[in-house]
Short mmCIF file of C-alpha atoms in Angstrom, two decimals:
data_model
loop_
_atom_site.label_atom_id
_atom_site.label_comp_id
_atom_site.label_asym_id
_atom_site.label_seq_id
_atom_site.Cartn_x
_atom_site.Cartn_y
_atom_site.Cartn_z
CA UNK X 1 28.08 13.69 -11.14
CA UNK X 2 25.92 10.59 -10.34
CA UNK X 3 26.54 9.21 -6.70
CA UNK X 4 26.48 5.58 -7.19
CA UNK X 5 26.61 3.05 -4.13
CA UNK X 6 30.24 2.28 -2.99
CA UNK X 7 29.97 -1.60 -3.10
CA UNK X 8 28.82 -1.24 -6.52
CA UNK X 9 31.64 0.29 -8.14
CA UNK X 10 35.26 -0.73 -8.33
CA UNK X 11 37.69 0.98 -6.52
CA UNK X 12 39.81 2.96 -8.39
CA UNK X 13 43.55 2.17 -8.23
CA UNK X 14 46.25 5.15 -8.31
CA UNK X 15 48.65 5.49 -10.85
CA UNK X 16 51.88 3.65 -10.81
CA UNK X 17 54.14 6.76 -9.66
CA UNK X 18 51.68 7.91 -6.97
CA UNK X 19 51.63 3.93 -5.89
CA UNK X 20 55.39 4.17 -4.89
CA UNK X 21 55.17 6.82 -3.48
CA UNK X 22 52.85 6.43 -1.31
CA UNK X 23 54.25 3.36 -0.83
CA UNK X 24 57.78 5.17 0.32
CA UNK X 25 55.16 7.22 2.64
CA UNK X 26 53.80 4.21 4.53
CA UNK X 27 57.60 2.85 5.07
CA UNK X 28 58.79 5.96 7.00
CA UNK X 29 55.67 6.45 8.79
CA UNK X 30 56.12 2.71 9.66
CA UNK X 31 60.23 3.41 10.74
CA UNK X 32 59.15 6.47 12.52
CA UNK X 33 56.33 4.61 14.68
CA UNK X 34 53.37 6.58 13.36
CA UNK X 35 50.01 5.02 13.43
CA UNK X 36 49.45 2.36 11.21
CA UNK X 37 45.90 1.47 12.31
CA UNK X 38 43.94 4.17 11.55
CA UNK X 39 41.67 3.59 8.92
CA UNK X 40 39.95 6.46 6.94
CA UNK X 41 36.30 6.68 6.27
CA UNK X 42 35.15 6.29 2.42
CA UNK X 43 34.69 9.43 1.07
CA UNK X 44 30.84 9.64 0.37
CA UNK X 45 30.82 8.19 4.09
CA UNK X 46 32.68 11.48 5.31
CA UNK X 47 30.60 14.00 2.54
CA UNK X 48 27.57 12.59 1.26
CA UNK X 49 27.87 12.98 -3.17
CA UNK X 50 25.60 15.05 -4.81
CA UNK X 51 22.97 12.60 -6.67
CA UNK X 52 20.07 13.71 -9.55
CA UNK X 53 17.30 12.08 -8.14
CA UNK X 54 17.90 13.46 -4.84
CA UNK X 55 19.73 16.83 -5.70
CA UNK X 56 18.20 17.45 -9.32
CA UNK X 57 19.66 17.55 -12.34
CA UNK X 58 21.84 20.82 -11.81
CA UNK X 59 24.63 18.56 -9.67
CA UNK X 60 25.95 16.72 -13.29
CA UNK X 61 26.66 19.63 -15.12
CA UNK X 62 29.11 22.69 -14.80
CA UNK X 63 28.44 26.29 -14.68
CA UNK X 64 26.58 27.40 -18.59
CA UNK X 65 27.02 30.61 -17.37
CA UNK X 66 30.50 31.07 -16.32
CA UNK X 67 32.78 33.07 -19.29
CA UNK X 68 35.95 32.81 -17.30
CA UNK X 69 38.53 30.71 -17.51
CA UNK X 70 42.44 29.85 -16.68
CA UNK X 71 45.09 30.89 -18.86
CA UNK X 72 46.25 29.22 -21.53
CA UNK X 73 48.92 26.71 -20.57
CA UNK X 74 47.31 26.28 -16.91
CA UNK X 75 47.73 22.60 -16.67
CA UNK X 76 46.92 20.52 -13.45
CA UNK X 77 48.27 16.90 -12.28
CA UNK X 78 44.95 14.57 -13.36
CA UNK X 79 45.81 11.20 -12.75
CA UNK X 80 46.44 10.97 -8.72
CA UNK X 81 43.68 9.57 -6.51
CA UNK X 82 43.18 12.54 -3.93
CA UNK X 83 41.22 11.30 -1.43
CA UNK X 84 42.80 10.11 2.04
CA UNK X 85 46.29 11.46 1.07
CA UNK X 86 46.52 14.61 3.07
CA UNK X 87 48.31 15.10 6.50
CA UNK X 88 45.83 15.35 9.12
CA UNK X 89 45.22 18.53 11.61
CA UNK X 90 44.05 19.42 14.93
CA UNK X 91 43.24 23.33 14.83
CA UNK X 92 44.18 25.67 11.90
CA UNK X 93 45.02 28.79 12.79
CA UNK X 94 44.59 31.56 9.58
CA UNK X 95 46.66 34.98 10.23
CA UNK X 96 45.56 38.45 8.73
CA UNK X 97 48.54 40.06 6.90
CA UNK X 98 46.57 42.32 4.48
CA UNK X 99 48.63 40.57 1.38
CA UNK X 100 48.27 37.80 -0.71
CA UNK X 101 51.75 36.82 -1.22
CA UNK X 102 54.32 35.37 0.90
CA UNK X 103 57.78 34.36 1.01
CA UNK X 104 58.26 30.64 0.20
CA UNK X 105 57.61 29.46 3.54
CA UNK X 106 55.48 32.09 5.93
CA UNK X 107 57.35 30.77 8.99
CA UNK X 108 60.22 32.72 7.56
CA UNK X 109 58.27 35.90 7.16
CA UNK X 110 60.61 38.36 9.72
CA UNK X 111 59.10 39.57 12.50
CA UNK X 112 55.67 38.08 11.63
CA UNK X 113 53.56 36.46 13.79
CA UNK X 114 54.07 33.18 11.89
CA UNK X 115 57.68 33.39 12.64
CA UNK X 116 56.54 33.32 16.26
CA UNK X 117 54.47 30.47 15.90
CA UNK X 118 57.13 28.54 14.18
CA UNK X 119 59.65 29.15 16.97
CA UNK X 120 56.69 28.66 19.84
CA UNK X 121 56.08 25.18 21.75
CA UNK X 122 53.55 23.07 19.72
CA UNK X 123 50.12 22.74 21.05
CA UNK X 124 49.21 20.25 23.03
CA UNK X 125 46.57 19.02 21.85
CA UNK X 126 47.64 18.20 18.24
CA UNK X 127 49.08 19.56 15.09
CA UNK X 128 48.31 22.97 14.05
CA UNK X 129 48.02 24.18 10.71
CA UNK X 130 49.07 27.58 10.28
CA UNK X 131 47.64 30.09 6.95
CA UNK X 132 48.82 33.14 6.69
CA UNK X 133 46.09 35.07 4.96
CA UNK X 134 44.76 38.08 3.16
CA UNK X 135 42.36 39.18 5.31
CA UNK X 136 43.39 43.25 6.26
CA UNK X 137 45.19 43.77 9.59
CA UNK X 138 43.45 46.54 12.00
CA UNK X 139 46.02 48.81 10.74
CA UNK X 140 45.19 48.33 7.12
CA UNK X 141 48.89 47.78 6.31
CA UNK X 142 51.68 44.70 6.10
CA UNK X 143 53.44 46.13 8.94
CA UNK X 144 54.21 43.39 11.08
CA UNK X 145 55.29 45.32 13.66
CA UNK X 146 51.86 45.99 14.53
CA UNK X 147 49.23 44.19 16.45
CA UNK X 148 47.25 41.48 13.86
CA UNK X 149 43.78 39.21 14.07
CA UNK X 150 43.73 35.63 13.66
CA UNK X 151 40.82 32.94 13.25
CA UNK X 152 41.13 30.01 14.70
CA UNK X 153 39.32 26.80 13.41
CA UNK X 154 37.48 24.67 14.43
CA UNK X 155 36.55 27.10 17.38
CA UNK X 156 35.57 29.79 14.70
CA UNK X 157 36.93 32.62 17.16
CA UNK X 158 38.68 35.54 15.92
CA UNK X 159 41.26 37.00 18.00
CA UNK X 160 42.44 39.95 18.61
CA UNK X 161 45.31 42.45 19.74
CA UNK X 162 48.07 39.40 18.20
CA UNK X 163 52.05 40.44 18.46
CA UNK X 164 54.66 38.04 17.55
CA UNK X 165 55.29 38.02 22.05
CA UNK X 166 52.05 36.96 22.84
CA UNK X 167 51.79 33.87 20.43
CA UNK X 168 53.27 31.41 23.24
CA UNK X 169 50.60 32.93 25.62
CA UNK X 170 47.45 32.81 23.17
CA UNK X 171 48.91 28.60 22.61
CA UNK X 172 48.79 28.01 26.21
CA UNK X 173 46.44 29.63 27.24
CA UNK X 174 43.80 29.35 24.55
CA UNK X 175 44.74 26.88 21.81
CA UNK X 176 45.37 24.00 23.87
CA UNK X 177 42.07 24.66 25.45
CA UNK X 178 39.64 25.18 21.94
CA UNK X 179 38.12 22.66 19.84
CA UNK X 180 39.91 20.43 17.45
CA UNK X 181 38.78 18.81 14.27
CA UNK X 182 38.60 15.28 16.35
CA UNK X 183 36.38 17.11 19.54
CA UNK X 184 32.58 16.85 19.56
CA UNK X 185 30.20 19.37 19.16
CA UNK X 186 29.88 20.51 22.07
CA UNK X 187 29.13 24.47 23.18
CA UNK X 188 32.73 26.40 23.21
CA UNK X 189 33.88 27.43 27.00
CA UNK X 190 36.61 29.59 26.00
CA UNK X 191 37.57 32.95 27.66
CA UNK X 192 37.00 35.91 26.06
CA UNK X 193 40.04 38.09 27.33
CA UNK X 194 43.54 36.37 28.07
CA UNK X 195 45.52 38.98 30.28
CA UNK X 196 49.21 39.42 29.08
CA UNK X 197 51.48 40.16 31.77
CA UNK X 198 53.03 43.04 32.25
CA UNK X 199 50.69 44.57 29.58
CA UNK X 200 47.78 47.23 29.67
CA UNK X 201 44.05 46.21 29.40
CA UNK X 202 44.03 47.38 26.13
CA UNK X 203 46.38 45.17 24.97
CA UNK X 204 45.43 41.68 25.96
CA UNK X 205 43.95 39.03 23.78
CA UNK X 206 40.50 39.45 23.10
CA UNK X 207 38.46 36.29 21.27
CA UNK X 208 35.16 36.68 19.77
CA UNK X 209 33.32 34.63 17.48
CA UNK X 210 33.56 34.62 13.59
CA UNK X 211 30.10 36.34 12.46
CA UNK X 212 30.05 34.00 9.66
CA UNK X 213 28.69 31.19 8.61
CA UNK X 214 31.28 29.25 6.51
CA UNK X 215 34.58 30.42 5.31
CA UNK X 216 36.21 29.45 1.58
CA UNK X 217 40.08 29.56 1.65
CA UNK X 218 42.09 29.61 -1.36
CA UNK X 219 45.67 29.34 -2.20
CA UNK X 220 47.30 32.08 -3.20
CA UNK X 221 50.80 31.88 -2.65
CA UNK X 222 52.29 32.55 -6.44
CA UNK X 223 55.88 32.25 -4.85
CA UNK X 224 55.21 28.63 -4.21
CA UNK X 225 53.55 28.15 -7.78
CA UNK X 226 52.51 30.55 -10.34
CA UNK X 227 49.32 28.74 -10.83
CA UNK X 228 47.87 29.88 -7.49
CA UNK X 229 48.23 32.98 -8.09
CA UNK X 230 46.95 32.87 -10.87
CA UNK X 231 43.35 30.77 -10.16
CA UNK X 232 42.79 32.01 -6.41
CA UNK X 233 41.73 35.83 -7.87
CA UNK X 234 39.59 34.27 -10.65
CA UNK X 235 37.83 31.92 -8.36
CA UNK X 236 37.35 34.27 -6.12
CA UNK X 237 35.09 36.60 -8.30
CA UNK X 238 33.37 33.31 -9.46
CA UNK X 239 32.50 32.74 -5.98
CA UNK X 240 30.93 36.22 -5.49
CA UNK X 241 28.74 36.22 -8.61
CA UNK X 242 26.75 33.02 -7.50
CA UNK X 243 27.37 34.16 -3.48
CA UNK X 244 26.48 37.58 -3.63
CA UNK X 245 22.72 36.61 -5.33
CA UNK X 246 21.73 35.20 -2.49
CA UNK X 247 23.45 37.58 0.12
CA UNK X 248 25.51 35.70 1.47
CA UNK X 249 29.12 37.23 -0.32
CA UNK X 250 30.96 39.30 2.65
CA UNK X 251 34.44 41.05 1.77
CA UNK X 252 37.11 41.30 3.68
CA UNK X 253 36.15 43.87 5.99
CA UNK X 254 32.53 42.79 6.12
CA UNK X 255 31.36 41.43 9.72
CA UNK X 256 27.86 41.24 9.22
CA UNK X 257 26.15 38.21 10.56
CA UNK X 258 25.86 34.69 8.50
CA UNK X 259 27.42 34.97 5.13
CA UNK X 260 30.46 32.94 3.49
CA UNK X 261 33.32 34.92 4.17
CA UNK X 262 36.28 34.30 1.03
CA UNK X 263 39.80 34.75 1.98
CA UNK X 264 43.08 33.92 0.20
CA UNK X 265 46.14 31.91 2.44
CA UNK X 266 49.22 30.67 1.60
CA UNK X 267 50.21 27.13 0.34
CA UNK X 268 48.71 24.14 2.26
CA UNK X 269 49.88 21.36 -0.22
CA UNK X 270 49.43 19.84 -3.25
CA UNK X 271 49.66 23.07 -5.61
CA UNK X 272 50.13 20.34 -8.35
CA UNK X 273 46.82 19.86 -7.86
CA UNK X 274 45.79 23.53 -7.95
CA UNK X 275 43.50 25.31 -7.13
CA UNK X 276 42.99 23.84 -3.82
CA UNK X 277 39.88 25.26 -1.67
CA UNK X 278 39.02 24.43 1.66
CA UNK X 279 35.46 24.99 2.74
CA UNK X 280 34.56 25.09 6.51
CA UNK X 281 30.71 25.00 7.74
CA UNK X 282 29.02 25.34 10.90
CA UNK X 283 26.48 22.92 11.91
CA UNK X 284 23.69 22.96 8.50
CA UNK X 285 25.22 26.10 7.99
CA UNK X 286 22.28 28.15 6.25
CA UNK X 287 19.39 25.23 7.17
CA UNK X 288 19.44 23.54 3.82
CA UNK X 289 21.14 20.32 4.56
CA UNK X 290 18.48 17.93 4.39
CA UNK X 291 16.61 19.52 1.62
CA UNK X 292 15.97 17.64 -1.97
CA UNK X 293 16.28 19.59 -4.31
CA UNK X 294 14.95 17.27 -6.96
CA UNK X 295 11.28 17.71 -5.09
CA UNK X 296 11.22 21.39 -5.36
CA UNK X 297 8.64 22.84 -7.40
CA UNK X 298 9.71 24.13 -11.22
CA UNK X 299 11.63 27.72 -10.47
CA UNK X 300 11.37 26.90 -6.44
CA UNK X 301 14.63 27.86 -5.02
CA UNK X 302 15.69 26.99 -1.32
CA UNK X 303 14.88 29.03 1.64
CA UNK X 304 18.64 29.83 3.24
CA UNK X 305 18.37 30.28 6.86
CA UNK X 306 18.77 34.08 7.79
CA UNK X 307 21.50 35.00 10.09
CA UNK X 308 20.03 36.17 13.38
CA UNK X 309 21.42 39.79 14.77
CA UNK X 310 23.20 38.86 18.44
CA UNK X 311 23.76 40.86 21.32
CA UNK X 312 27.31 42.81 21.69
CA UNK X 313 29.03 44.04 24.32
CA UNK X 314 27.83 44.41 27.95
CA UNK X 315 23.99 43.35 26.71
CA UNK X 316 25.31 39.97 25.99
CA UNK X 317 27.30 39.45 29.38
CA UNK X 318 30.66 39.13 27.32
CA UNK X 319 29.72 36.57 24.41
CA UNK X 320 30.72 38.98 21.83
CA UNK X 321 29.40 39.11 19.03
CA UNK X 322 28.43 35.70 15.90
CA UNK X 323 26.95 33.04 17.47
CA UNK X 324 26.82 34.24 20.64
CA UNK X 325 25.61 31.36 23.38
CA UNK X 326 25.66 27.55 22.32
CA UNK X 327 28.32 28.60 19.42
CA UNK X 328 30.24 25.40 18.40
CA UNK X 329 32.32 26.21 16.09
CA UNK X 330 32.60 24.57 12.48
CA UNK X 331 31.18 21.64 12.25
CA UNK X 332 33.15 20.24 8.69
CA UNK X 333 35.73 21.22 6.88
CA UNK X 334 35.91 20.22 3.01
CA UNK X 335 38.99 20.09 0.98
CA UNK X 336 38.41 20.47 -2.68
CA UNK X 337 41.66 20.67 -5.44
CA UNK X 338 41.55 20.85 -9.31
CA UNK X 339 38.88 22.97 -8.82
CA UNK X 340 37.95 25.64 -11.98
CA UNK X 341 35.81 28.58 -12.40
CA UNK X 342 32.80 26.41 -14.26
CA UNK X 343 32.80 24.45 -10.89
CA UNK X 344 31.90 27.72 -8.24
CA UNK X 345 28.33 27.58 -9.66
CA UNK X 346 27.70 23.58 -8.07
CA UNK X 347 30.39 24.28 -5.19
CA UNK X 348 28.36 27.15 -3.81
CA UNK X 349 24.87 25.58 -4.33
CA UNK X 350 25.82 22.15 -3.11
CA UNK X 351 29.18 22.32 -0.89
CA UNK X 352 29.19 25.62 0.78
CA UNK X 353 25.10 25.25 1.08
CA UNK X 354 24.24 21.89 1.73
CA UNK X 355 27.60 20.29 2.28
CA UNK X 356 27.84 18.01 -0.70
CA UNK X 357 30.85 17.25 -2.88
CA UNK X 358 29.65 17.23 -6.47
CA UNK X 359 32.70 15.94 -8.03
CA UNK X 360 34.10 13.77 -5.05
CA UNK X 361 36.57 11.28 -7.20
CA UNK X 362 38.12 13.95 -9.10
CA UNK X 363 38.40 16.99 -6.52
CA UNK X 364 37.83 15.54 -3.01
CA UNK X 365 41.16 16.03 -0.79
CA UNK X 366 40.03 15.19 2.77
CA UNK X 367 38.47 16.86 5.27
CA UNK X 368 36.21 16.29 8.96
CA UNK X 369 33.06 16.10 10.19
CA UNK X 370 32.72 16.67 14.13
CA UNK X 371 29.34 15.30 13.77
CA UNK X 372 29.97 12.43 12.47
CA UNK X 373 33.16 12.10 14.76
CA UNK X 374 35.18 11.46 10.99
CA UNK X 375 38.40 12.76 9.60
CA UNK X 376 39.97 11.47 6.28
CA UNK X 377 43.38 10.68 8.23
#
């Protein structure tokens, strides 16, 4: 898809039903005192659009190679204007539970650790988004009576050693204090052990930092809607045949450094629009931001940046183990939906690589960029 200039080209109008409602929306944020001032950026202001003379020809056409597809009657909402309409977030907070489905709403999950966080104190420091995710549990089962790992995001820290009891603690005392998606880049000064009271060594909160490079989250809650159940699994194997190429595919239980980790979480919204994908980055993620593609050579491919092996334990005075010293954390997070298999082959090359959104009227949600200092709320 061309990237044309925004003055240029009208600006499209939404559909008459999405109009009211949205227009419902604005009254009650209005009646219930919300801000009414913020203005979001334009979207190829927040992601920069994929464009042929600067990206090559690749970025207007789908996948030629892809021989998957939905199934038959998998139809999608097409006429809604995405951009700008999603609620805005402060830290998101994904949850290993070793399963891909959920009960309607994970809060009511008994004796999870996303019941906790529902009946916990909000965070101070703005809204939290909370996934609960496939990613396996130390245990390697769904029993949630045993201790689970979390990511948290922006920060990109995994933590460790969670029970539904410590949640209020690991809010207080480390939530409130981590990165949101408004904060600047700026080198994390977290702790790397929060004591629990009353509790063995062993059992406190330990925080590390993600060993990867850029995470892709899916929805795959099929009790909300069949459909993402459905897509997240075929998208998913999509993703590794262009990711694992290059070497950047790691599964579930792989923590070696750099990579795209791929991980399935429950519904975030909008499975009308299905399949959603969210797509968080560190800073130039693999070193291939700025490059053109279109002044490659014929057959020259870009050089991705390898990940570099840190020091662990004791050798690296507690930084654990990722990005070790001057880690900030993600960097952007970008928000795709209608998304199809024929569209992994441009999202990896462009989005997860260089940060672009190919198709950015059609499938662009929202997002940040810390950089930038931009959200699309």
């Amino acid at each position: 898809m061309t990237a044309g200039s925004p003055s240029s080209q009208p600006q499209p109008q939404p559909p008459l039903k999405q109009k009211m409602a949205l227009g419902l929306k604005s009254l009650l944020k209005f009646a219930t005192g919300e801000d009414q001032h913020s203005s979001a950026p334009g979207m190829t202001e927040l992601f920069p659009a994929t464009d042929p003379a600067v990206d090559g020809d690749d970025c207007t056409h789908d996948c030629e190679s892809c021989h998957v597809s939905y199934p038959r009657g998998f139809k999608v909402e097409s006429a809604d204007l995405l951009y700008g309409h999603v609620k805005g977030w402060s830290t998101h907070v994904i949850v290993a539970t070793g399963k891909s489905d959920w009960v309607r709403d994970v809060e009511d999950e008994k004796g999870s650790v996303m019941e906790a966080f529902g009946d916990a104190a909000k965070p101070s420091n703005g809204r939290l988004m909370l996934s609960a995710s496939n990613m396996p549990t130390p245990s390697h089962t769904s029993d949630y009576s045993e201790p689970t790992t979390a990511i948290v995001l922006p920060a990109f820290t995994i933590i460790e050693n969670i029970t539904p009891t410590a949640v209020p603690h690991l809010i207080s005392s480390y939530i409130n204090h981590a990165p949101t998606t408004k904060s600047s880049l700026e080198p994390l000064t977290l702790p790397r052990s929060l004591p629990l009271p009353s509790l063995p060594t062993e059992q406190h909160l330990l925080a590390r930092p993600c060993p990867h490079r850029a995470l892709i989250l899916l929805c795959s809650h099929k009790t909300r809607d069949a459909r993402c159940g459905q897509s997240a699994p075929i998208l998913r194997k999509e993703l590794e045949r262009h990711l694992r190429p290059l070497g950047l595919f790691r599964d579930l239980d792989d923590e070696r450094p750099g990579g795209v980790g791929v991980y399935f979480i429950n519904h975030v919204g909008g499975h009308k629009y299905s399949a959603n994908m969210m797509v968080y980055r560190r800073p130039d993620a693999f070193g291939v931001d700025t490059i053109e593609r279109a002044k490659l050579a014929p057959g020259e491919e870009v050089q991705i940046k390898k990940a570099e092996t840190r020091k662990t334990g004791e050798e690296a005075n507690g930084e654990g183990e990722g990005e070790g010293e001057g880690d900030v954390g993600a960097a952007q997070c970008i928000w795709l939906a209608r998304v199809r298999p024929e569209d992994c082959e441009n999202i990896v090359k462009y989005t997860v690589l260089q940060g672009k959104v190919v198709k950015p009227q059609s499938q662009l949600r929202g997002g940040f960029d810390r950089a930038k200092g931009l959200m699309s709320w």
